[in-house]
mmCIF file of C-alpha atoms in Angstrom:
data_model
loop_
_atom_site.group_PDB
_atom_site.id
_atom_site.type_symbol
_atom_site.label_atom_id
_atom_site.label_comp_id
_atom_site.label_asym_id
_atom_site.label_seq_id
_atom_site.Cartn_x
_atom_site.Cartn_y
_atom_site.Cartn_z
ATOM 1 C CA MET A 10 117.607 -23.068 33.362
ATOM 2 C CA ILE A 11 115.258 -24.743 35.820
ATOM 3 C CA HIS A 12 116.691 -26.573 38.806
ATOM 4 C CA ASP A 13 113.609 -26.984 40.963
ATOM 5 C CA MET A 14 110.088 -25.638 41.283
ATOM 6 C CA MET A 15 107.204 -26.096 43.660
ATOM 7 C CA PRO A 16 104.227 -28.104 42.449
ATOM 8 C CA GLY A 17 101.667 -25.813 40.814
ATOM 9 C CA THR A 18 104.212 -23.218 39.592
ATOM 10 C CA GLU A 19 103.778 -24.068 35.915
ATOM 11 C CA GLU A 20 99.980 -24.098 36.199
ATOM 12 C CA GLN A 21 100.075 -20.667 37.887
ATOM 13 C CA LEU A 22 102.200 -19.221 35.046
ATOM 14 C CA GLN A 23 99.852 -20.668 32.401
ATOM 15 C CA LYS A 24 96.741 -19.438 34.188
ATOM 16 C CA GLU A 25 97.351 -15.658 34.358
ATOM 17 C CA MET A 26 99.880 -12.841 34.243
ATOM 18 C CA THR A 27 101.980 -13.520 37.326
ATOM 19 C CA SER A 28 104.260 -11.162 39.239
ATOM 20 C CA ALA A 29 107.555 -12.776 40.230
ATOM 21 C CA TYR A 30 110.600 -11.400 41.981
ATOM 22 C CA VAL A 31 114.320 -11.975 42.308
ATOM 23 C CA GLY A 32 116.419 -10.560 45.144
ATOM 24 C CA ILE A 33 119.662 -8.731 44.347
ATOM 25 C CA ASP A 34 122.358 -7.887 46.869
ATOM 26 C CA PRO A 35 123.235 -4.151 46.657
ATOM 27 C CA THR A 36 126.674 -4.283 48.307
ATOM 28 C CA ALA A 37 128.265 -2.844 45.110
ATOM 29 C CA ASP A 38 127.110 -0.254 42.582
ATOM 30 C CA SER A 39 127.331 -2.792 39.765
ATOM 31 C CA LEU A 40 126.023 -6.251 39.073
ATOM 32 C CA HIS A 41 128.538 -8.926 38.101
ATOM 33 C CA ILE A 42 127.954 -11.870 35.797
ATOM 34 C CA GLY A 43 127.050 -14.094 38.754
ATOM 35 C CA HIS A 44 123.810 -12.048 38.952
ATOM 36 C CA LEU A 45 123.031 -12.573 35.288
ATOM 37 C CA VAL A 46 121.313 -15.948 35.606
ATOM 38 C CA SER A 47 118.502 -14.604 37.777
ATOM 39 C CA VAL A 48 118.310 -11.426 35.647
ATOM 40 C CA MET A 49 117.880 -13.620 32.544
ATOM 41 C CA MET A 50 115.077 -15.459 34.384
ATOM 42 C CA LEU A 51 113.302 -12.103 34.858
ATOM 43 C CA LYS A 52 113.909 -11.263 31.178
ATOM 44 C CA HIS A 53 112.360 -14.568 30.022
ATOM 45 C CA LEU A 54 109.483 -14.019 32.457
ATOM 46 C CA GLN A 55 108.703 -10.593 30.993
ATOM 47 C CA ARG A 56 109.000 -11.849 27.400
ATOM 48 C CA ALA A 57 106.424 -14.518 28.274
ATOM 49 C CA GLY A 58 103.984 -11.792 29.364
ATOM 50 C CA HIS A 59 104.536 -11.901 33.126
ATOM 51 C CA ARG A 60 105.588 -9.064 35.447
ATOM 52 C CA PRO A 61 109.146 -9.012 36.836
ATOM 53 C CA ILE A 62 110.024 -7.372 40.144
ATOM 54 C CA ALA A 63 113.684 -6.808 41.011
ATOM 55 C CA LEU A 64 114.138 -6.514 44.753
ATOM 56 C CA VAL A 65 117.252 -4.723 45.921
ATOM 57 C CA GLY A 66 118.039 -6.124 49.361
ATOM 58 C CA GLY A 67 118.898 -2.894 51.133
ATOM 59 C CA ALA A 68 117.888 -4.322 54.517
ATOM 60 C CA THR A 69 118.941 -7.954 54.058
ATOM 61 C CA GLY A 70 122.153 -6.826 52.329
ATOM 62 C CA MET A 71 123.147 -5.242 55.627
ATOM 63 C CA ILE A 72 123.145 -8.630 57.325
ATOM 64 C CA GLY A 73 124.470 -11.352 55.060
ATOM 65 C CA ASP A 74 122.909 -14.586 53.914
ATOM 66 C CA PRO A 75 124.304 -17.756 55.549
ATOM 67 C CA SER A 76 123.797 -19.757 52.350
ATOM 68 C CA MET A 77 126.233 -17.548 50.472
ATOM 69 C CA LYS A 78 129.154 -16.751 52.726
ATOM 70 C CA SER A 79 131.033 -18.059 55.686
ATOM 71 C CA ALA A 80 131.451 -14.589 57.157
ATOM 72 C CA GLU A 81 129.121 -11.683 57.840
ATOM 73 C CA ARG A 82 128.924 -8.524 55.754
ATOM 74 C CA ASN A 83 129.635 -4.920 56.540
ATOM 75 C CA LEU A 84 126.771 -2.521 57.091
ATOM 76 C CA LEU A 85 126.063 -0.028 54.312
ATOM 77 C CA ASP A 86 124.861 3.489 55.034
ATOM 78 C CA GLU A 87 121.649 4.665 53.366
ATOM 79 C CA ALA A 88 123.322 7.079 50.918
ATOM 80 C CA THR A 89 125.563 4.283 49.587
ATOM 81 C CA LEU A 90 122.562 1.977 49.359
ATOM 82 C CA ARG A 91 120.564 4.480 47.296
ATOM 83 C CA HIS A 92 123.499 5.107 44.969
ATOM 84 C CA ASN A 93 123.982 1.363 44.455
ATOM 85 C CA GLN A 94 120.253 0.902 43.836
ATOM 86 C CA GLU A 95 120.159 3.559 41.103
ATOM 87 C CA SER A 96 123.244 2.124 39.403
ATOM 88 C CA ILE A 97 121.775 -1.382 39.479
ATOM 89 C CA LYS A 98 118.478 -0.157 38.018
ATOM 90 C CA LYS A 99 120.309 1.401 35.043
ATOM 91 C CA GLN A 100 121.974 -1.950 34.358
ATOM 92 C CA LEU A 101 118.730 -3.891 34.731
ATOM 93 C CA ALA A 102 117.043 -1.540 32.236
ATOM 94 C CA LYS A 103 119.190 -3.134 29.506
ATOM 95 C CA PHE A 104 117.408 -6.438 30.186
ATOM 96 C CA LEU A 105 113.972 -5.400 31.445
ATOM 97 C CA ASP A 106 111.346 -2.868 30.381
ATOM 98 C CA PHE A 107 110.671 -0.592 33.365
ATOM 99 C CA ASP A 108 109.251 2.400 31.527
ATOM 100 C CA SER A 109 106.422 1.272 29.264
ATOM 101 C CA ASP A 110 102.761 1.456 30.268
ATOM 102 C CA ALA A 111 102.345 -2.281 29.624
ATOM 103 C CA PRO A 112 100.643 -4.118 32.514
ATOM 104 C CA ASN A 113 103.770 -6.279 32.883
ATOM 105 C CA ALA A 114 106.286 -3.418 33.061
ATOM 106 C CA ALA A 115 109.117 -4.297 35.464
ATOM 107 C CA LYS A 116 109.364 -2.719 38.902
ATOM 108 C CA LEU A 117 112.336 -2.121 41.208
ATOM 109 C CA VAL A 118 111.756 -2.232 44.968
ATOM 110 C CA ASN A 119 114.035 -2.052 48.001
ATOM 111 C CA ASN A 120 113.221 -4.002 51.163
ATOM 112 C CA TYR A 121 114.873 -1.285 53.248
ATOM 113 C CA ASP A 122 111.783 0.843 52.517
ATOM 114 C CA TRP A 123 109.451 -1.484 54.413
ATOM 115 C CA MET A 124 111.951 -2.766 56.987
ATOM 116 C CA LYS A 125 113.463 0.492 58.254
ATOM 117 C CA GLU A 126 110.410 1.512 60.372
ATOM 118 C CA TYR A 127 109.527 -2.033 61.450
ATOM 119 C CA THR A 128 110.331 -2.483 65.154
ATOM 120 C CA PHE A 129 111.935 -5.649 66.437
ATOM 121 C CA LEU A 130 109.030 -6.273 68.854
ATOM 122 C CA ASN A 131 106.462 -5.997 66.083
ATOM 123 C CA PHE A 132 108.514 -8.231 63.812
ATOM 124 C CA ILE A 133 108.864 -11.099 66.294
ATOM 125 C CA ARG A 134 105.178 -10.772 67.237
ATOM 126 C CA ASP A 135 103.777 -10.551 63.671
ATOM 127 C CA ILE A 136 106.222 -12.773 61.793
ATOM 128 C CA GLY A 137 108.428 -14.773 64.163
ATOM 129 C CA LYS A 138 105.533 -16.607 65.805
ATOM 130 C CA HIS A 139 104.474 -18.260 62.531
ATOM 131 C CA LEU A 140 107.626 -20.324 62.008
ATOM 132 C CA THR A 141 109.159 -22.767 64.474
ATOM 133 C CA VAL A 142 112.867 -22.934 65.233
ATOM 134 C CA ASN A 143 112.680 -26.620 64.212
ATOM 135 C CA TYR A 144 111.465 -25.562 60.745
ATOM 136 C CA MET A 145 114.242 -22.968 60.403
ATOM 137 C CA MET A 146 116.972 -25.348 61.658
ATOM 138 C CA ALA A 147 116.015 -27.926 59.048
ATOM 139 C CA LYS A 148 117.174 -25.660 56.174
ATOM 140 C CA ASP A 149 120.318 -26.853 54.380
ATOM 141 C CA SER A 150 122.012 -23.435 54.585
ATOM 142 C CA VAL A 151 121.630 -23.419 58.375
ATOM 143 C CA LYS A 152 122.637 -27.072 58.819
ATOM 144 C CA LYS A 153 125.795 -26.552 56.728
ATOM 145 C CA ARG A 154 126.915 -23.558 58.759
ATOM 146 C CA LEU A 155 126.241 -25.224 62.094
ATOM 147 C CA SER A 156 128.088 -28.402 61.157
ATOM 148 C CA SER A 157 131.053 -26.660 59.497
ATOM 149 C CA GLU A 158 134.530 -27.067 60.949
ATOM 150 C CA SER A 159 134.695 -23.358 61.614
ATOM 151 C CA SER A 160 134.459 -22.325 65.239
ATOM 152 C CA VAL A 161 132.795 -19.062 64.185
ATOM 153 C CA GLY A 162 129.322 -20.621 64.315
ATOM 154 C CA MET A 163 126.297 -18.655 63.157
ATOM 155 C CA SER A 164 125.052 -15.430 64.661
ATOM 156 C CA PHE A 165 121.399 -14.828 65.543
ATOM 157 C CA THR A 166 121.447 -12.098 62.875
ATOM 158 C CA GLU A 167 122.263 -14.579 60.142
ATOM 159 C CA PHE A 168 119.873 -17.171 61.543
ATOM 160 C CA SER A 169 117.062 -14.615 61.246
ATOM 161 C CA TYR A 170 117.931 -13.950 57.583
ATOM 162 C CA GLN A 171 115.416 -16.465 56.250
ATOM 163 C CA LEU A 172 112.662 -14.794 58.302
ATOM 164 C CA LEU A 173 113.510 -11.436 56.764
ATOM 165 C CA GLN A 174 113.572 -12.862 53.240
ATOM 166 C CA GLY A 175 110.312 -14.675 53.991
ATOM 167 C CA TYR A 176 108.784 -11.373 55.108
ATOM 168 C CA ASP A 177 109.863 -9.741 51.815
ATOM 169 C CA PHE A 178 107.858 -12.363 49.924
ATOM 170 C CA LEU A 179 104.878 -11.842 52.248
ATOM 171 C CA PHE A 180 105.071 -8.046 51.797
ATOM 172 C CA LEU A 181 105.258 -8.311 47.982
ATOM 173 C CA TYR A 182 102.453 -10.889 48.002
ATOM 174 C CA GLU A 183 100.231 -8.437 49.898
ATOM 175 C CA HIS A 184 101.266 -5.177 48.187
ATOM 176 C CA GLU A 185 102.248 -6.215 44.653
ATOM 177 C CA GLY A 186 100.237 -9.408 44.155
ATOM 178 C CA CYS A 187 103.543 -11.283 43.803
ATOM 179 C CA ARG A 188 102.977 -15.058 43.676
ATOM 180 C CA LEU A 189 106.427 -16.363 42.729
ATOM 181 C CA GLN A 190 109.999 -15.918 43.919
ATOM 182 C CA MET A 191 112.918 -17.037 41.774
ATOM 183 C CA GLY A 192 116.638 -17.374 42.500
ATOM 184 C CA GLY A 193 119.668 -19.667 42.485
ATOM 185 C CA SER A 194 119.301 -23.203 43.791
ATOM 186 C CA ASP A 195 121.141 -22.192 46.998
ATOM 187 C CA GLN A 196 118.161 -19.921 47.761
ATOM 188 C CA TRP A 197 115.576 -22.728 47.816
ATOM 189 C CA GLY A 198 115.421 -22.809 51.630
ATOM 190 C CA ASN A 199 114.957 -19.049 51.971
ATOM 191 C CA ILE A 200 112.334 -18.936 49.196
ATOM 192 C CA THR A 201 110.250 -21.792 50.605
ATOM 193 C CA THR A 202 110.322 -20.103 54.031
ATOM 194 C CA GLY A 203 108.486 -17.248 52.289
ATOM 195 C CA THR A 204 105.866 -19.534 50.736
ATOM 196 C CA GLU A 205 105.343 -21.192 54.129
ATOM 197 C CA LEU A 206 104.954 -17.822 55.878
ATOM 198 C CA ILE A 207 102.363 -16.706 53.302
ATOM 199 C CA ARG A 208 100.462 -19.984 53.819
ATOM 200 C CA ARG A 209 100.542 -19.846 57.627
ATOM 201 C CA LYS A 210 99.853 -16.120 58.098
ATOM 202 C CA LEU A 211 97.473 -15.394 55.222
ATOM 203 C CA GLY A 212 96.317 -18.810 54.056
ATOM 204 C CA GLY A 213 97.651 -17.798 50.628
ATOM 205 C CA GLU A 214 99.396 -19.836 47.961
ATOM 206 C CA ALA A 215 102.796 -18.785 46.608
ATOM 207 C CA PHE A 216 105.431 -20.535 44.536
ATOM 208 C CA ALA A 217 109.188 -21.051 44.205
ATOM 209 C CA LEU A 218 111.375 -21.612 41.145
ATOM 210 C CA THR A 219 115.169 -21.922 41.177
ATOM 211 C CA CYS A 220 117.850 -22.124 38.505
ATOM 212 C CA PRO A 221 121.028 -24.201 38.751
ATOM 213 C CA LEU A 222 124.125 -22.537 40.180
ATOM 214 C CA ILE A 223 126.418 -21.927 37.237
ATOM 215 C CA THR A 224 129.734 -23.732 37.405
ATOM 216 C CA LYS A 225 132.657 -24.182 35.061
ATOM 217 C CA ALA A 226 133.285 -27.551 33.424
ATOM 218 C CA ASP A 227 136.620 -27.800 35.248
ATOM 219 C CA GLY A 228 134.974 -27.222 38.621
ATOM 220 C CA GLY A 229 136.299 -23.651 38.974
ATOM 221 C CA LYS A 230 134.078 -20.799 40.126
ATOM 222 C CA PHE A 231 132.070 -19.174 37.341
ATOM 223 C CA GLY A 232 132.638 -15.480 36.742
ATOM 224 C CA LYS A 233 135.862 -15.165 38.687
ATOM 225 C CA THR A 234 139.131 -14.259 36.979
ATOM 226 C CA GLU A 235 142.565 -13.603 38.415
ATOM 227 C CA SER A 236 141.596 -9.968 38.837
ATOM 228 C CA GLY A 237 138.290 -10.811 40.573
ATOM 229 C CA ASN A 238 134.665 -10.615 39.460
ATOM 230 C CA VAL A 239 133.618 -9.907 35.876
ATOM 231 C CA TRP A 240 131.445 -6.795 36.327
ATOM 232 C CA LEU A 241 128.762 -5.311 34.083
ATOM 233 C CA ASP A 242 130.006 -1.762 34.728
ATOM 234 C CA ARG A 243 132.775 -0.694 32.343
ATOM 235 C CA ARG A 244 134.560 1.124 35.185
ATOM 236 C CA TYR A 245 135.362 -2.244 36.771
ATOM 237 C CA THR A 246 135.549 -4.537 33.725
ATOM 238 C CA SER A 247 136.167 -2.894 30.341
ATOM 239 C CA PRO A 248 133.962 -4.024 27.404
ATOM 240 C CA TYR A 249 137.129 -5.525 25.856
ATOM 241 C CA LYS A 250 137.880 -7.652 28.950
ATOM 242 C CA PHE A 251 134.194 -8.535 29.252
ATOM 243 C CA TYR A 252 134.140 -9.728 25.627
ATOM 244 C CA GLN A 253 137.395 -11.644 26.120
ATOM 245 C CA PHE A 254 135.993 -13.458 29.165
ATOM 246 C CA TRP A 255 133.201 -15.007 27.094
ATOM 247 C CA LEU A 256 135.416 -15.581 24.071
ATOM 248 C CA ASN A 257 137.851 -17.626 26.153
ATOM 249 C CA VAL A 258 135.439 -20.015 27.879
ATOM 250 C CA SER A 259 135.875 -23.722 27.129
ATOM 251 C CA ASP A 260 133.823 -25.482 24.440
ATOM 252 C CA ALA A 261 131.778 -27.329 27.082
ATOM 253 C CA ASP A 262 131.069 -24.102 28.972
ATOM 254 C CA ALA A 263 130.212 -22.188 25.780
ATOM 255 C CA ALA A 264 127.611 -24.843 24.875
ATOM 256 C CA LYS A 265 126.030 -24.424 28.326
ATOM 257 C CA TYR A 266 126.295 -20.633 28.673
ATOM 258 C CA ILE A 267 124.814 -19.832 25.250
ATOM 259 C CA LYS A 268 121.562 -21.468 26.398
ATOM 260 C CA ILE A 269 121.473 -19.441 29.601
ATOM 261 C CA PHE A 270 122.848 -15.998 28.767
ATOM 262 C CA THR A 271 121.353 -15.333 25.305
ATOM 263 C CA ASP A 272 117.913 -15.175 23.703
ATOM 264 C CA LEU A 273 118.915 -17.456 20.826
ATOM 265 C CA GLY A 274 116.406 -20.164 19.902
ATOM 266 C CA LYS A 275 116.963 -23.918 20.066
ATOM 267 C CA GLU A 276 117.485 -24.359 16.316
ATOM 268 C CA GLU A 277 120.075 -21.611 16.068
ATOM 269 C CA ILE A 278 122.024 -22.991 19.039
ATOM 270 C CA ALA A 279 121.859 -26.511 17.565
ATOM 271 C CA SER A 280 123.335 -25.291 14.259
ATOM 272 C CA LEU A 281 126.113 -23.416 16.115
ATOM 273 C CA GLU A 282 126.908 -26.617 18.022
ATOM 274 C CA GLU A 283 127.166 -28.485 14.710
ATOM 275 C CA GLU A 284 129.548 -25.824 13.363
ATOM 276 C CA GLN A 285 131.600 -26.108 16.557
ATOM 277 C CA ALA A 286 131.814 -29.897 16.244
ATOM 278 C CA ALA A 287 132.922 -29.612 12.599
ATOM 279 C CA ALA A 288 135.526 -26.871 13.192
ATOM 280 C CA PRO A 289 136.211 -26.349 16.910
ATOM 281 C CA HIS A 290 139.293 -24.194 16.160
ATOM 282 C CA LEU A 291 136.993 -21.517 14.659
ATOM 283 C CA ARG A 292 135.108 -21.269 18.000
ATOM 284 C CA PRO A 293 131.694 -20.293 16.540
ATOM 285 C CA LEU A 294 129.940 -20.906 19.881
ATOM 286 C CA GLN A 295 132.298 -18.677 21.851
ATOM 287 C CA LYS A 296 132.211 -15.930 19.205
ATOM 288 C CA ARG A 297 128.413 -15.833 19.100
ATOM 289 C CA LEU A 298 128.080 -16.031 22.892
ATOM 290 C CA ALA A 299 130.585 -13.181 23.338
ATOM 291 C CA LYS A 300 128.786 -11.074 20.716
ATOM 292 C CA GLU A 301 125.261 -11.570 22.088
ATOM 293 C CA ILE A 302 126.143 -10.856 25.682
ATOM 294 C CA THR A 303 128.535 -7.926 25.011
ATOM 295 C CA VAL A 304 125.889 -6.211 22.840
ATOM 296 C CA MET A 305 123.219 -6.847 25.495
ATOM 297 C CA VAL A 306 125.289 -5.556 28.434
ATOM 298 C CA HIS A 307 127.228 -2.811 26.614
ATOM 299 C CA SER A 308 126.394 -1.948 22.976
ATOM 300 C CA LEU A 309 127.020 -2.982 19.387
ATOM 301 C CA GLU A 310 129.710 -0.278 19.135
ATOM 302 C CA ASP A 311 131.492 -1.642 22.218
ATOM 303 C CA TYR A 312 131.330 -5.147 20.774
ATOM 304 C CA GLU A 313 132.791 -4.002 17.432
ATOM 305 C CA ALA A 314 135.545 -2.085 19.224
ATOM 306 C CA ALA A 315 136.367 -5.200 21.288
ATOM 307 C CA VAL A 316 136.585 -7.349 18.146
ATOM 308 C CA GLU A 317 138.826 -4.781 16.490
ATOM 309 C CA ALA A 318 141.035 -4.626 19.592
ATOM 310 C CA SER A 319 141.295 -8.439 19.594
ATOM 311 C CA ASN A 320 142.351 -8.369 15.949
ATOM 312 C CA ILE A 321 145.251 -6.065 16.793
ATOM 313 C CA LEU A 322 146.861 -8.856 18.755
ATOM 314 C CA PHE A 323 145.824 -11.791 16.609
ATOM 315 C CA GLY A 324 145.001 -10.453 13.153
ATOM 316 C CA ASN A 325 146.321 -8.162 10.442
ATOM 317 C CA SER A 326 145.161 -4.855 11.822
ATOM 318 C CA THR A 327 146.298 -1.377 10.855
ATOM 319 C CA HIS A 328 147.869 1.670 12.435
ATOM 320 C CA GLU A 329 144.424 3.351 12.292
ATOM 321 C CA SER A 330 142.769 0.636 14.375
ATOM 322 C CA LEU A 331 145.542 0.976 16.969
ATOM 323 C CA LEU A 332 144.928 4.731 17.217
ATOM 324 C CA LYS A 333 141.267 4.103 18.040
ATOM 325 C CA LEU A 334 142.077 2.247 21.273
ATOM 326 C CA ASP A 335 141.661 4.096 24.531
ATOM 327 C CA GLU A 336 144.419 3.676 27.101
ATOM 328 C CA ASP A 337 142.581 1.073 29.226
ATOM 329 C CA THR A 338 141.881 -1.140 26.230
ATOM 330 C CA LEU A 339 145.432 -0.744 24.900
ATOM 331 C CA LEU A 340 146.837 -1.904 28.245
ATOM 332 C CA ALA A 341 144.299 -4.747 28.441
ATOM 333 C CA VAL A 342 145.157 -5.967 24.930
ATOM 334 C CA PHE A 343 148.891 -5.945 25.631
ATOM 335 C CA ASP A 344 148.669 -7.132 29.212
ATOM 336 C CA GLY A 345 151.523 -9.583 29.741
ATOM 337 C CA VAL A 346 153.789 -8.463 26.876
ATOM 338 C CA PRO A 347 157.313 -7.316 27.850
ATOM 339 C CA GLN A 348 157.388 -3.634 28.857
ATOM 340 C CA PHE A 349 160.236 -1.136 28.928
ATOM 341 C CA GLU A 350 160.394 2.351 30.381
ATOM 342 C CA ILE A 351 162.045 5.032 28.251
ATOM 343 C CA SER A 352 162.878 8.650 29.044
ATOM 344 C CA ARG A 353 160.337 11.136 27.729
ATOM 345 C CA ASP A 354 163.002 13.865 27.808
ATOM 346 C CA GLU A 355 165.337 11.889 25.555
ATOM 347 C CA LEU A 356 162.442 11.041 23.242
ATOM 348 C CA SER A 357 161.468 14.732 22.983
ATOM 349 C CA ALA A 358 164.806 15.456 21.342
ATOM 350 C CA GLY A 359 164.351 12.499 18.960
ATOM 351 C CA VAL A 360 166.162 9.133 19.112
ATOM 352 C CA LYS A 361 167.206 6.896 16.232
ATOM 353 C CA ALA A 362 165.110 3.705 16.159
ATOM 354 C CA ILE A 363 168.231 1.516 16.213
ATOM 355 C CA ASP A 364 169.457 3.200 19.406
ATOM 356 C CA LEU A 365 166.016 3.307 21.023
ATOM 357 C CA PHE A 366 165.293 -0.410 20.569
ATOM 358 C CA THR A 367 168.723 -1.725 21.550
ATOM 359 C CA GLU A 368 170.317 0.704 24.046
ATOM 360 C CA LYS A 369 167.329 2.489 25.615
ATOM 361 C CA ALA A 370 165.044 -0.559 25.612
ATOM 362 C CA ALA A 371 166.412 -4.053 25.039
ATOM 363 C CA VAL A 372 163.865 -5.154 22.454
ATOM 364 C CA PHE A 373 166.756 -6.506 20.332
ATOM 365 C CA ALA A 374 169.920 -8.103 21.642
ATOM 366 C CA SER A 375 172.146 -6.221 19.174
ATOM 367 C CA LYS A 376 172.078 -3.596 16.437
ATOM 368 C CA GLY A 377 173.171 -6.244 13.921
ATOM 369 C CA GLU A 378 170.160 -8.397 14.716
ATOM 370 C CA MET A 379 167.855 -5.424 14.407
ATOM 371 C CA ARG A 380 169.325 -4.327 11.040
ATOM 372 C CA LYS A 381 168.716 -7.807 9.603
ATOM 373 C CA LEU A 382 165.085 -7.726 10.714
ATOM 374 C CA VAL A 383 164.590 -4.225 9.288
ATOM 375 C CA GLN A 384 165.895 -5.472 5.909
ATOM 376 C CA SER A 385 163.432 -8.383 5.910
ATOM 377 C CA SER A 386 160.535 -6.036 6.908
ATOM 378 C CA GLY A 387 160.233 -7.872 10.224
ATOM 379 C CA ILE A 388 159.775 -4.858 12.512
ATOM 380 C CA SER A 389 156.701 -2.650 12.969
ATOM 381 C CA VAL A 390 156.300 0.381 15.197
ATOM 382 C CA ASN A 391 152.687 1.171 16.076
ATOM 383 C CA LYS A 392 151.606 -1.288 13.363
ATOM 384 C CA GLU A 393 153.597 0.469 10.630
ATOM 385 C CA LYS A 394 156.624 -1.236 9.039
ATOM 386 C CA LEU A 395 159.953 0.236 10.056
ATOM 387 C CA ALA A 396 161.787 0.763 6.753
ATOM 388 C CA ASP A 397 164.949 2.352 8.144
ATOM 389 C CA GLY A 398 166.713 1.653 11.446
ATOM 390 C CA GLU A 399 168.197 5.167 11.336
ATOM 391 C CA ALA A 400 164.738 6.758 11.321
ATOM 392 C CA VAL A 401 164.253 9.197 14.198
ATOM 393 C CA ILE A 402 161.426 8.550 16.659
ATOM 394 C CA ASP A 403 160.124 11.313 18.939
ATOM 395 C CA CYS A 404 157.105 12.075 21.147
ATOM 396 C CA SER A 405 154.840 12.626 18.153
ATOM 397 C CA SER A 406 154.877 8.839 17.604
ATOM 398 C CA LEU A 407 153.484 8.031 21.065
ATOM 399 C CA LEU A 408 150.073 6.412 21.410
ATOM 400 C CA ASP A 409 147.955 8.194 24.055
ATOM 401 C CA ASP A 410 151.022 10.449 24.441
ATOM 402 C CA LYS A 411 152.678 7.645 26.408
ATOM 403 C CA TYR A 412 153.186 4.347 24.561
ATOM 404 C CA LEU A 413 155.134 2.882 21.647
ATOM 405 C CA LEU A 414 154.177 -0.568 20.380
ATOM 406 C CA VAL A 415 157.018 -2.503 18.789
ATOM 407 C CA GLN A 416 156.279 -5.710 16.908
ATOM 408 C CA ARG A 417 158.964 -8.190 15.997
ATOM 409 C CA GLY A 418 157.822 -10.763 13.455
ATOM 410 C CA LYS A 419 154.168 -11.749 13.628
ATOM 411 C CA LYS A 420 153.644 -12.544 17.275
ATOM 412 C CA ASN A 421 156.210 -10.819 19.474
ATOM 413 C CA TYR A 422 155.090 -7.505 20.941
ATOM 414 C CA TYR A 423 156.868 -5.032 23.240
ATOM 415 C CA LEU A 424 155.361 -2.002 24.909
ATOM 416 C CA LEU A 425 157.595 1.023 25.542
ATOM 417 C CA ILE A 426 156.281 3.489 28.114
ATOM 418 C CA ALA A 427 157.572 7.048 28.100
ATOM 419 C CA LYS A 428 158.054 8.450 31.607
#
């Protein structure tokens, strides 16, 4: 998990309980899995007896970091910021202990609290004079933006970002005894600006540690799907979709991610890798990775429900397990299967199955074809075998009062939606 660290970092961590912080952008009221690497760094830090500080960048989040984006961000108002901060803290509490009276209990801070009253004149007098423009221009994030093809260039606001982040480190050094800042490898320039500021202004010693940026083996962007980010909040990414994301990563990615996103020990991971090599089709690495991280972010119950939902599509599940699915999960499981709209009014009066699945919804090309499949027990409705094509189906059969699931053979599903 370590990409780079300043000389002396390891000795500092071995010497005494050390406070270390990671900055988190509060532009949404949920973290996504791109944040998880630095959160796992804080989790490991606390397990090793050190004190984690999560800094919500209320002030810096209003500006935008040139190392991350090619465009500037929108300003957030304070009420939105506070809401996002509270939501993020709830998510972080699944990884970090904020509430115990242990000396290394985690702390959440927001840089807006110390920046909002700081005047521009005071800032450039107290902070700006300690770092030269030459020093700031030499940072990779600045050089990249200035040499990019884009004619947009880089605003003064963004150029000053590293000063603001450096001041955060200085403030936490003075007020929280924080000696270490951690983050992704793209943050190295911003973090070392902080250590330099602490050295020049206070004569103090501070440290930097970065983790590699997580990539996919095929070069694609980690954590992005066709529908966007994979979020930790179930309102944006359901536990089922979250579980499926990890279950479907490639073998090479699973071997890498299980070392980063779980607490499993070396020996256990090595034995899972052996199992994977012996029987890759069983996907033991992906299954364990998906379990560990879904339980950690959501709960054991959510994980079990996600497994059961997955079995509906791929295994021999029952009518009862189908009834347990909420509407969002049902639609996620059967995303991509053919869908037909049927009339709720007609269904209220009752429709024979053979008419419903040929005339009202073209699941079968003809009644003859459907009769043959009924005789060979090849049709299920809501995971129950259809024994008679003349059987009447009405609204009482609907799942979530809206859906009928028709299965033809083992693998062909159709979703009928009553409207």
